XYZ file of C-alpha atoms in Angstrom:
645
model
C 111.347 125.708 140.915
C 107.786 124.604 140.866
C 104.455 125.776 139.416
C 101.902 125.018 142.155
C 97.452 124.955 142.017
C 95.089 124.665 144.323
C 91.235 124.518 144.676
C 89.359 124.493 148.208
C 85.493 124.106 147.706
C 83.383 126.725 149.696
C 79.757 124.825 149.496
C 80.921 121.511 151.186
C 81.077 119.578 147.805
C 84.005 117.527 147.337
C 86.850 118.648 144.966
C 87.130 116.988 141.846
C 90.431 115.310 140.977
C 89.238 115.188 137.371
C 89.677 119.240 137.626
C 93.059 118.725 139.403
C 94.203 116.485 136.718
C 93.574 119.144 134.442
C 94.912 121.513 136.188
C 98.138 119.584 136.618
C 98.149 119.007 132.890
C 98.716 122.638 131.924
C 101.039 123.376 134.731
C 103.491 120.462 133.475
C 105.971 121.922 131.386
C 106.928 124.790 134.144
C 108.154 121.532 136.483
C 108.653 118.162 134.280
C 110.595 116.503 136.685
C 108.088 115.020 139.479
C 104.042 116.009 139.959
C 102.373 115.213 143.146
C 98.576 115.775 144.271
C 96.921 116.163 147.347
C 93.147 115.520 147.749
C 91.282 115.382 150.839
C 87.260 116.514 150.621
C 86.798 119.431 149.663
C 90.423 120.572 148.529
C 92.744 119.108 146.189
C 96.210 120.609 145.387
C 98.912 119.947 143.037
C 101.851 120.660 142.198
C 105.007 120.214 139.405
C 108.541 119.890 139.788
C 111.784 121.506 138.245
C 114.720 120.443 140.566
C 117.707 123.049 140.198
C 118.984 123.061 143.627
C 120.985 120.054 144.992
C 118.130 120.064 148.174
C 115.554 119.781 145.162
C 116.605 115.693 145.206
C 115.297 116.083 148.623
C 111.846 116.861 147.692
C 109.548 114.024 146.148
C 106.307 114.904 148.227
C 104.293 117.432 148.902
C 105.343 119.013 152.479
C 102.603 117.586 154.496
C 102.332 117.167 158.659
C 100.194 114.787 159.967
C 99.469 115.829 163.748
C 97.801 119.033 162.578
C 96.705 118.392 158.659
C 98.471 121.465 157.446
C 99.732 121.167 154.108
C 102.225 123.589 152.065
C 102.831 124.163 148.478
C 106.298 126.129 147.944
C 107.408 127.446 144.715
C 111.183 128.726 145.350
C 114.437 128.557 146.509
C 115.227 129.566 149.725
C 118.624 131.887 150.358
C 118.611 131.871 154.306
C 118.432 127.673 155.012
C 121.022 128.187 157.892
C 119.377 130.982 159.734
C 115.660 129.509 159.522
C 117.129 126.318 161.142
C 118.757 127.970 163.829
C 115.849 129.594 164.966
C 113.763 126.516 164.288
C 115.978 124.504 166.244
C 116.810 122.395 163.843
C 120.350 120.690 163.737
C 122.755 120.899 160.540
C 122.297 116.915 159.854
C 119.097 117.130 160.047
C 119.221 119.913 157.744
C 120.570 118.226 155.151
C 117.926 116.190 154.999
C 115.414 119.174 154.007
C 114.115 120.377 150.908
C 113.028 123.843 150.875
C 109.183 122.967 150.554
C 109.389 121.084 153.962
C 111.769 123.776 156.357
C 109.048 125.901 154.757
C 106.736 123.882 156.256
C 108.561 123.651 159.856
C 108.311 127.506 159.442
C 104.572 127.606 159.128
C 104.451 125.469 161.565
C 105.815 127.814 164.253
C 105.020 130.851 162.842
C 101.828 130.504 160.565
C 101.296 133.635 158.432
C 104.251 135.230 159.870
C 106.263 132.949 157.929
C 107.046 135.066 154.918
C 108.605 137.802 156.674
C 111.271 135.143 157.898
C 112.204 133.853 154.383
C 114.954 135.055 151.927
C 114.965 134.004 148.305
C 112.479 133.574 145.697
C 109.157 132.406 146.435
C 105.678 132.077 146.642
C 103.775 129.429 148.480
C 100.674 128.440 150.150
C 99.498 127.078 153.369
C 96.326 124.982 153.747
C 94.960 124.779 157.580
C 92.257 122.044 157.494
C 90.989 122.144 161.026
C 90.773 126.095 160.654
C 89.166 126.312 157.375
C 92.153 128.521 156.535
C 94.335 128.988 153.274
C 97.064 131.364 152.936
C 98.888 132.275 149.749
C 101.965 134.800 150.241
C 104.864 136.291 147.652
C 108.271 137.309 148.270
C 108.873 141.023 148.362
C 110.116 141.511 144.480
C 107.770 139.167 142.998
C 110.489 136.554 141.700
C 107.653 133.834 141.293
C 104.106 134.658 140.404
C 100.978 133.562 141.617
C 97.207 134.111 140.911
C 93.668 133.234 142.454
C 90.075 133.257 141.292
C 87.150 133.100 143.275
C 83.777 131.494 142.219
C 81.071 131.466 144.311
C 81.156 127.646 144.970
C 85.355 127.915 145.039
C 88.241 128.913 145.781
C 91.254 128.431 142.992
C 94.998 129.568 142.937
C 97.559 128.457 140.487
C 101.691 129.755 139.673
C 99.767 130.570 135.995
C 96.691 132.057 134.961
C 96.611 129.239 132.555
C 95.869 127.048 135.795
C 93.048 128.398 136.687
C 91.496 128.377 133.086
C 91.810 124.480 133.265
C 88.567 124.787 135.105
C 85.704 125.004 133.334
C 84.167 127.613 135.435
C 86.875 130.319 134.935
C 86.230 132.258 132.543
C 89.380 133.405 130.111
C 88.423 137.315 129.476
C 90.652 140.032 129.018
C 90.412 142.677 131.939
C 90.255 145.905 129.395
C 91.695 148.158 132.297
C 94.697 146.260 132.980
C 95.239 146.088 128.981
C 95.225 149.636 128.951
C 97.585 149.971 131.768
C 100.287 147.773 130.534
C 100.167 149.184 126.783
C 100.499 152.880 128.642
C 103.619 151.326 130.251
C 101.766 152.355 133.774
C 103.029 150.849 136.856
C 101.214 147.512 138.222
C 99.470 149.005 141.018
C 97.355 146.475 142.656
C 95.982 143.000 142.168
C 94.629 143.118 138.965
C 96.206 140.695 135.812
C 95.288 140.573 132.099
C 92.419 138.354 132.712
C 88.910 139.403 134.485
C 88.500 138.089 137.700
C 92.105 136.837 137.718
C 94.212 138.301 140.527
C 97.355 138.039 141.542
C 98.763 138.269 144.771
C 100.831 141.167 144.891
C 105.012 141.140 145.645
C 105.308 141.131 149.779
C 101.861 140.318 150.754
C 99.925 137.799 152.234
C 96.254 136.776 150.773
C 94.038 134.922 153.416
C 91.130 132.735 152.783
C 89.439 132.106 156.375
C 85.528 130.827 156.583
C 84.786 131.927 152.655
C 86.619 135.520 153.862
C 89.324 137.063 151.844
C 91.737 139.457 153.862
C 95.241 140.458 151.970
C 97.604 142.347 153.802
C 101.460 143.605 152.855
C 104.056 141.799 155.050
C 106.743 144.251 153.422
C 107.706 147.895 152.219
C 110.650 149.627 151.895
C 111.700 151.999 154.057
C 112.119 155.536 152.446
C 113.789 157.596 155.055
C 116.097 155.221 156.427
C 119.431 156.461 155.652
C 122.770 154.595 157.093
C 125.261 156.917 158.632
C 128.573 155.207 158.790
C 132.516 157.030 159.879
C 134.283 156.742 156.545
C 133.890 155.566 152.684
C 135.426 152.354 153.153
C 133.164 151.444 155.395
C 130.335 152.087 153.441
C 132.533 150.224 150.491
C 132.712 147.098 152.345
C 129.317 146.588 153.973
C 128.598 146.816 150.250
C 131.096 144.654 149.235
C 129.636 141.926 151.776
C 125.931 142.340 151.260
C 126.778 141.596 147.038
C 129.039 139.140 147.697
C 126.483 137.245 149.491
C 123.773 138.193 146.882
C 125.978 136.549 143.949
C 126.848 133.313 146.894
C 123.073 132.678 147.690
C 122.069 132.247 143.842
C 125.036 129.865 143.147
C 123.038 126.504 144.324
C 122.503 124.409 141.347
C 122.556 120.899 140.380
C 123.749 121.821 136.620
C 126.084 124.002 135.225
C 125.756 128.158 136.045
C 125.438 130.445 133.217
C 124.817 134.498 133.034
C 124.058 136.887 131.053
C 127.328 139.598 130.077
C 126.385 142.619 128.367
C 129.039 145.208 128.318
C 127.181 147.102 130.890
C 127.738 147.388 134.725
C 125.614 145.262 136.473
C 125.777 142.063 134.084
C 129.261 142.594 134.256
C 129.610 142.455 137.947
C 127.715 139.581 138.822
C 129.628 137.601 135.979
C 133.079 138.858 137.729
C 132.038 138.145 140.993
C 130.277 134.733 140.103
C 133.174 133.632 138.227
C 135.664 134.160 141.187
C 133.213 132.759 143.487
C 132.887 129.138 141.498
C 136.624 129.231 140.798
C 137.097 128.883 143.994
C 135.575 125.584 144.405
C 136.618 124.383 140.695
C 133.343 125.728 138.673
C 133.079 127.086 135.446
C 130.668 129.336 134.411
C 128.843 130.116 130.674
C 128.756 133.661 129.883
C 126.605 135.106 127.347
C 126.343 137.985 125.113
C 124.018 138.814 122.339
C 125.790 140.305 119.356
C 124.917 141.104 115.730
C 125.998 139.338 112.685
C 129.692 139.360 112.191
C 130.277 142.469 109.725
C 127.379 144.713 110.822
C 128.632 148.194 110.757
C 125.544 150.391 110.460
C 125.984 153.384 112.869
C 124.043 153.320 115.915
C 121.959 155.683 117.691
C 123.983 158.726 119.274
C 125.496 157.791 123.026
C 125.196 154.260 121.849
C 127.256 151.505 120.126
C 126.053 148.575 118.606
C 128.567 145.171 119.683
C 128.940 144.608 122.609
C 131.179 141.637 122.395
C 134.461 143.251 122.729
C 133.861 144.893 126.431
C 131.521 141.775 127.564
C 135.062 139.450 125.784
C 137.337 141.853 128.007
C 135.573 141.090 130.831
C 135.857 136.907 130.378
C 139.426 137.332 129.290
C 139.971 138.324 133.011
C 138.620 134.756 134.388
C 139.917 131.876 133.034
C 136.984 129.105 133.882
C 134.719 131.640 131.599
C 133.452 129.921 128.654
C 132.095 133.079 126.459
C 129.295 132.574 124.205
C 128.397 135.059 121.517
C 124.839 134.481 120.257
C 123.786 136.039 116.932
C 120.452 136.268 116.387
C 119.543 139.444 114.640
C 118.348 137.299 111.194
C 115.321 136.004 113.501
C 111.902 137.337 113.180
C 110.366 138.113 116.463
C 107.366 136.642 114.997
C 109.179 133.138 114.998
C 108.724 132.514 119.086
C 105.926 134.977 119.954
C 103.338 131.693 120.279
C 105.810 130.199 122.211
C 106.545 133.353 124.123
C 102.670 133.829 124.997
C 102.050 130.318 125.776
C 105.028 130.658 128.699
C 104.043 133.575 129.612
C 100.430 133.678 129.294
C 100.853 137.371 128.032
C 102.545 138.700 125.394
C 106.317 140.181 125.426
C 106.980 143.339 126.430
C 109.587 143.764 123.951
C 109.599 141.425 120.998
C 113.024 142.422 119.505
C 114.797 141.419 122.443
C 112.604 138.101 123.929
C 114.442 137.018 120.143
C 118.007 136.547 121.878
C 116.463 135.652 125.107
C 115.089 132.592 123.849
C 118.368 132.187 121.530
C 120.701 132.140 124.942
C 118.151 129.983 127.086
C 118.083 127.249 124.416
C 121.613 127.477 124.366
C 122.503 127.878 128.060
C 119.661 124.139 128.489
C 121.710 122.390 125.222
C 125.236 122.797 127.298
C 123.541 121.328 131.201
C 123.043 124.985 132.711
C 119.987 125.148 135.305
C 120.777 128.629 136.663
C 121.059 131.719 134.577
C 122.379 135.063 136.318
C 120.962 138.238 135.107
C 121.414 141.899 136.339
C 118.201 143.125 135.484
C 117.780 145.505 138.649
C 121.411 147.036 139.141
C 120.832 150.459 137.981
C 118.193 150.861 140.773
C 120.649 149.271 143.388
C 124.262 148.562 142.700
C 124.913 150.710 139.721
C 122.416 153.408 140.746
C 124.185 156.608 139.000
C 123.327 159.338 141.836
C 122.328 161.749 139.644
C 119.239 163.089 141.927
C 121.870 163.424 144.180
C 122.153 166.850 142.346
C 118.442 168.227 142.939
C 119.199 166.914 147.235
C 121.669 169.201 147.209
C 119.854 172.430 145.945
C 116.328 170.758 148.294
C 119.242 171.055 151.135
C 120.984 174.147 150.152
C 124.446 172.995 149.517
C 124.590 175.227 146.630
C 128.483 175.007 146.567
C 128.682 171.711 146.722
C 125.908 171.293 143.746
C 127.901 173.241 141.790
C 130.878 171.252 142.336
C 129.419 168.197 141.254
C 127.771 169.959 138.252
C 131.003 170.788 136.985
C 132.446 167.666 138.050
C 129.889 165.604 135.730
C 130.669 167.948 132.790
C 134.047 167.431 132.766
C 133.614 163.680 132.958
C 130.801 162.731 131.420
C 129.197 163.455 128.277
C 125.944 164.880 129.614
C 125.243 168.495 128.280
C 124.524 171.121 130.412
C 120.873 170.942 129.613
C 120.820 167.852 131.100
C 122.461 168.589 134.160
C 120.700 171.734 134.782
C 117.429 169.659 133.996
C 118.607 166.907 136.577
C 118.835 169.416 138.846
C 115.973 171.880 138.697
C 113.486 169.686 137.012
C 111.653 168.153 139.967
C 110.643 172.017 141.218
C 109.281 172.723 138.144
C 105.706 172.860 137.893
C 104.010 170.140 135.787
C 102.917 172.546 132.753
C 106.552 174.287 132.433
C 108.089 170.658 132.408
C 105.809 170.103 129.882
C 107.035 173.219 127.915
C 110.306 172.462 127.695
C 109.982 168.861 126.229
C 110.307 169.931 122.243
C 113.718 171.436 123.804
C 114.797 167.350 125.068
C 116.278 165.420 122.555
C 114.223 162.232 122.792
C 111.453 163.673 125.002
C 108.368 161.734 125.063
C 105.552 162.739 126.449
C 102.517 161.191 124.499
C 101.669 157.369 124.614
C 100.832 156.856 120.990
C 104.043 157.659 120.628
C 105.510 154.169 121.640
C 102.337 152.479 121.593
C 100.038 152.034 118.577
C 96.841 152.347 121.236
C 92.954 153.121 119.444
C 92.410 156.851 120.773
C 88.885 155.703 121.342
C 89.606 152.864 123.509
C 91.919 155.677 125.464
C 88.848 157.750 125.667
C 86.994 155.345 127.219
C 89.228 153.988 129.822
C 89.788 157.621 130.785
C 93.470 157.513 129.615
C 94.511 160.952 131.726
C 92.568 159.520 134.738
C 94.496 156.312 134.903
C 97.786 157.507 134.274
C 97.166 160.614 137.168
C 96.082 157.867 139.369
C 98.876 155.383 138.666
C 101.351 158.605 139.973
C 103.514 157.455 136.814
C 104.965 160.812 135.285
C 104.874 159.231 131.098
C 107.030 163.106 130.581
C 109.713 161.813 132.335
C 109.971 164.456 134.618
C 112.777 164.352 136.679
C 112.608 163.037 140.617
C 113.700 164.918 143.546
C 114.130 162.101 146.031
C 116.356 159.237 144.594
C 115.245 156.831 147.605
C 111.655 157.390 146.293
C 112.563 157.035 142.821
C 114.084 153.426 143.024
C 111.756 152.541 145.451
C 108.827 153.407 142.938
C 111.026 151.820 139.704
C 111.472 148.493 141.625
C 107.811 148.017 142.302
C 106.335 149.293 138.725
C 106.836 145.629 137.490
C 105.919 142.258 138.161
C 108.297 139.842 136.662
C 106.914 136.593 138.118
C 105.491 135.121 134.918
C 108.757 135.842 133.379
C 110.267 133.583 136.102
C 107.957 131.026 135.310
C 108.398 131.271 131.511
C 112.396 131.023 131.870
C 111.461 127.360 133.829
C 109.548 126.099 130.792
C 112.549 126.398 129.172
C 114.269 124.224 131.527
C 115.777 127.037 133.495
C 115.934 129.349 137.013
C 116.581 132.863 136.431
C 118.289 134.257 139.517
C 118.895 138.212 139.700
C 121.735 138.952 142.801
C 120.692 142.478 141.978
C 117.713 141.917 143.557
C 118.659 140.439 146.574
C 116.144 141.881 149.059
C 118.867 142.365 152.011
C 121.379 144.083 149.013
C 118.669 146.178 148.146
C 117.638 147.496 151.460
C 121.248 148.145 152.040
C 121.475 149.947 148.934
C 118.614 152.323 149.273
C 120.026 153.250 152.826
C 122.866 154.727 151.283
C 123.260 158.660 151.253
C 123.351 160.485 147.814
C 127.248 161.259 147.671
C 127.992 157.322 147.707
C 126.531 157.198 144.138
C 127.987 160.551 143.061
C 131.094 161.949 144.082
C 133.306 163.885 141.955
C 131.908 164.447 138.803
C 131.446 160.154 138.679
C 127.938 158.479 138.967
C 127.854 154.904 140.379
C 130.884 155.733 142.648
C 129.898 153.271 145.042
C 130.598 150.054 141.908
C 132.925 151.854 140.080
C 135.473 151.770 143.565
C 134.706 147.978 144.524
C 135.227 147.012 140.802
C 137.858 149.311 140.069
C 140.661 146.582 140.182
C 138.551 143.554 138.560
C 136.133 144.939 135.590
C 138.736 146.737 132.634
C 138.450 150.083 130.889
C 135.945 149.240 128.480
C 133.196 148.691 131.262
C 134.792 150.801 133.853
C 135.748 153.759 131.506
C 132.751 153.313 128.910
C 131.172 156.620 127.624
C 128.346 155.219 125.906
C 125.648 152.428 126.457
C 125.582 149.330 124.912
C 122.452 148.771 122.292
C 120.844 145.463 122.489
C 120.046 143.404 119.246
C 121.193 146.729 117.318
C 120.720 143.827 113.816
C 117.663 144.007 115.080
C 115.838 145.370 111.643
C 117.597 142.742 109.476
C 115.189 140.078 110.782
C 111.999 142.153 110.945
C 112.896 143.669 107.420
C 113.592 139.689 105.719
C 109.854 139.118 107.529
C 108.272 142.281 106.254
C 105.644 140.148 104.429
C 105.488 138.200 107.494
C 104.389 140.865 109.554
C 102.052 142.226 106.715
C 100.018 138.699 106.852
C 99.941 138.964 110.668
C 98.787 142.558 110.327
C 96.214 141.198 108.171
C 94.896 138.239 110.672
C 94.317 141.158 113.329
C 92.385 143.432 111.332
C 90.122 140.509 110.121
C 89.958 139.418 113.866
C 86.130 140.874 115.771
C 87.872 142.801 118.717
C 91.580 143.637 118.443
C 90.992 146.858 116.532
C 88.618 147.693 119.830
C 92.264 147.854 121.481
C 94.851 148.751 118.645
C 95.503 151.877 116.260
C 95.530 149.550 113.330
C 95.364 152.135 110.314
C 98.603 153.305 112.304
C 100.334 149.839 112.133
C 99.333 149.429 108.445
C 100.878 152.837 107.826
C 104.224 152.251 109.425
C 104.391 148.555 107.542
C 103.736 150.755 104.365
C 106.670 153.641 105.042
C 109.228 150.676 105.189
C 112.699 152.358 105.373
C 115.850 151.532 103.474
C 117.699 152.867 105.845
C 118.017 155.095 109.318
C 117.879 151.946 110.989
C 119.988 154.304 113.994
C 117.703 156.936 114.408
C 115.938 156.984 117.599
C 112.344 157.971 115.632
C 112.762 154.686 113.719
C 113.680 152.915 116.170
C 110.543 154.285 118.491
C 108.105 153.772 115.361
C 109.591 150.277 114.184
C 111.050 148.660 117.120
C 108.888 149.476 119.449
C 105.473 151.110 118.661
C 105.117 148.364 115.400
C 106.436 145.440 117.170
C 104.823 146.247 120.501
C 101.519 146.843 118.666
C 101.517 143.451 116.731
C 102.439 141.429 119.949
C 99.537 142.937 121.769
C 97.068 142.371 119.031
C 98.451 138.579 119.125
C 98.070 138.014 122.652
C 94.399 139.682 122.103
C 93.983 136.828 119.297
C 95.438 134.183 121.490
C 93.135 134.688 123.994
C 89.946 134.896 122.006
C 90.864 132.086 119.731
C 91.714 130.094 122.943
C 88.076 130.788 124.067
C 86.757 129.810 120.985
């Protein structure tokens, strides 16, 4: 991976390599291994080096072709080498030869800006066209690797952080208020805005041109929410699915260190350990698999339709393989406050959930100490591979298969442990109006309709951001209301977050984070699916639960209740109440964070410190997550300020 800057002068003047220099400066821990520059006139560009893929020995200079001038930065790993250099007509030696950054370039080459609509992997990258004037900048479809521009009226800057673009003098490091608002409303990211005024990002699946001092974006991708495969019989549904994961898991296997993944004891982490294990066995790998645990001895109860250790089903699952190494990390006696500077300066935001960036950062560190380069997560399965199905029950009634609805409905009862409440919400709640949805929330266990419920927010700084407005515009339901159309659904939940800069941060830990769940071509194939692949007889996730019948055991496949992350959680944050009590205490004295947070709301909940009812989901929603949530924002508010200053 690679963090990559650029800054193309619009007045004639030449760039400055003293700026680049800077620029390169802050952008060196995300690639440590090799830097390289590029200056010519009135652009410079630079760029910083993690190599993680064998073809990353390949690469020691910036991909650069003489004939035309045209020069291209690429930040990624690409899943489709083969392909791209059959149709480039490129031979397999010469192949072999390539780094990504330059078949990238060959690409561009022959297709210009129609180049990222060819590629498969992570990425973002840009293309500078000297003779033309002309800079492009484009991101992959889910947004694997971020990227962000700036434009001044003498320049043109871009950079893999926003932290890139502050290295210049003239860029100005202000929060953007709306975009604050949005993310602590948990609102979609609709849109180019980022945290910072006047710092954009280019959006997942779209190109951004610069042509003559002219900025033109345009989206390269969207999914497709009618398409809907027809296919003669289950199986072959099964095994088209069974190809396009088993490629997924393949494609993110490339590494020049060791492999390691994250094993929960849910579905998805579970799978692409299995099937990444089998996969490297075959050619003599190993692979580290880790699970986050509590303390040995914890045995508070946990939250009803949860349980709290996960290691036995994730240790059930390794059992199975036998070049697994399982590693249990315990980190529940950490305060969160420990790594949040860290966490910001990574991420140049803070995290969106403090409680669990704690064993994050435990298993990274870990997973770097023992040679691993590549870490396997599962972070979009239940939109794609372990989608339940369960709006497969309101198609039904849309369609009129009232039999067959009712089938299903008592199908789930008997299997599941849903109540009928939930089922008959399921199925009716999309054709409810808004205000009776509404209504029946103080029914919902759990229902949560207001933000200041999960977020400690200043009601005046709601007021005038327009709080209602936004969150109507965003088309973000915060009551939870059911969707009709599961296509639509997924579609919507894959798009509502941009995980670049998490990318990035994972590399400044030394690290790749690969996700096979969100293999593009696996998730296309997986929203094509019709509903009763995903729900057929009273069992959601049909589809995973038949491929993975004979390899996962009965305490993933047969599990009635969720795992809960970190459920020691409270231990940590409780031993660092007084901690938390001086932080509270820096952001109150602090000119603007109490512009953005409810603080008479955080010192109340730091006052009401429980003894106990660590399980209960209204301590966990006030504690956990409104608390913690609230003191990370006010941080990042501080960090930037203080940054300024």
């Amino acid at each position: 991976m690679t963090a990559i800057a650029g800054l193309v002068r619009l007045d004639g003047q030449p760039a400055s390599r003293a700026a680049l220099e800077r620029v390169q400066g802050v952008l060196a821990p995300y690639g440590p291994d090799a830097s390289q520059s590029w200056l010519r006139e009135s652009a410079g560009f630079v760029r910083t080096l993690l190599r993680i893929t064998p073809e990353d020995s390949l690469d020691f200079q910036l991909p650069y072709d003489a004939a035309s001038g045209t020069l291209v930065l690429f930040d990624g790993r690409l899943d489709n080498r083969e392909e791209l250099a059959d149709d480039l007509g490129i031979g397999g030696a010469e192949l072999a030869t390539l780094a990504d950054g330059m078949l990238t370039l060959r690409a561009c080459l022959r297709w210009d800006d129609g180049t990222p609509s060819r590629l498969l992997g992570d990425f973002a990258l840009a293309c500078w066209q000297p003779s033309r004037r002309r800079l492009w900048l484009a991101r992959d479809p889910m947004g694997a690797r971020p990227l962000f521009w700036h434009r001044h009226s003498d320049f043109f800057a871009f950079s893999t952080m926003p932290k890139g673009l502050f290295a210049l003098p003239q860029v100005p490091r202000e929060l953007d208020e709306e975009a604050l608002h949005d993310g602590m409303c948990l609102l979609p990211m609709t849109g180019p805005r980022s945290l910072f005024k006047d710092v954009w990002r280019i959006e997942p699946g779209q190109v951004l041109t610069l042509e003559q001092g002219r900025i033109a974006a345009r989206r390269y991708h969207d999914f497709d929410t009618t398409r809907e495969l027809r296919l003669s019989s289950d199986d072959d549904y099964l095994e088209g699915f069974r190809h396009e994961l088993e490629r997924a898991v393949a494609r993110r296997l490339r590494s020049r260190g060791a492999v390691a993944s994250h094993l929960s004891s849910g579905f998805d982490s579970a799978t692409v350990t299995a099937i990444a294990a089998r996969q490297l066995a075959e050619r003599g790998g190993r692979l580290l698999a880790y699970t986050a645990v509590p303390r040995e001895g914890y045995a508070l109860p946990s939250p009803r339709g949860r349980y709290g250790d996960e290691g036995p089903g994730a240790r059930a699952v390794a059992a199975r393989f036998p070049n697994i190494e399982h590693v249990l990390i315990r980190s529940g006696a950490v305060s969160p406050l420990k790594g949040l500077m860290r966490a910001m300066e990574r991420l140049d935001r803070g995290p969106a959930n403090p409680c669990n960036q704690v064993w994050i950062d435990a298993i990274e560190a870990d997973a770097v100490q023992r040679g691993a380069r590549v870490l396997l997560t599962g972070q979009m399965g239940n939109m794609t591979i372990s989608y339940s199905g369960e709006p497969y029950l309101s198609e039904l009634l849309a369609h009129g298969a009232w039999g067959e609805w009712w089938r299903e409905l008592r199908a789930l009862k008997r299997h599941g442990s849903r109540r009928w409440r939930g089922l008959l919400g399921a199925s009716l709640g999309p054709y409810l109006p808004s205000w009776l949805w509404r209504a029946t929330l103080p029914l919902r266990e759990n229902g949560v309709s207001a933000v200041t419920s999960y977020m400690a927010i200043n009601e005046a700084f709601m007021a005038r951001m327009d709080s209602p407005r936004r969150i109507r515009a965003a088309g973000w339901d915060t009551t939870c209301q059911p969707w009709g159309d599961g296509r639509k659904m997924r579609i919507a939940v894959l798009r509502r977050m941009d995980w670049g800069d998490s990318s990035a941060a994972a590399n400044a830990a030394g690290l790749e984070m690969r996700d096979p769940t969100a293999d593009l071509r696996l998730i296309e194939y997986c929203l094509s699916l019709p509903g009763h692949q995903y729900l057929r007889g009273g069992q959601t996730r049909w589809l995973l639960r038949r491929l993975m019948g004979g390899v996962l055991p009965p305490e993933i496949l047969g599990a009635k209740e969720r795992g809960l992350q970190a459920a020691d959680w409270h231990e940590g944050v409780s031993a660092d109440l007084a901690g938390l009590k001086a932080e509270w205490q820096r952001l109150s004295e602090h000119p603007t964070v109490g512009r953005y947070l409810d603080l008479p709301a955080l010192r109340k909940i730091l006052d009401d410190w429980p003894e106990e009812g660590w399980h209960d989901h209204r301590v966990i929603g006030t504690f956990r997550m409104k608390l913690l949530r609230g003191l990370a924002v006010g941080a990042f508010v501080r960090y930037v300020d203080d940054r300024n200053s």
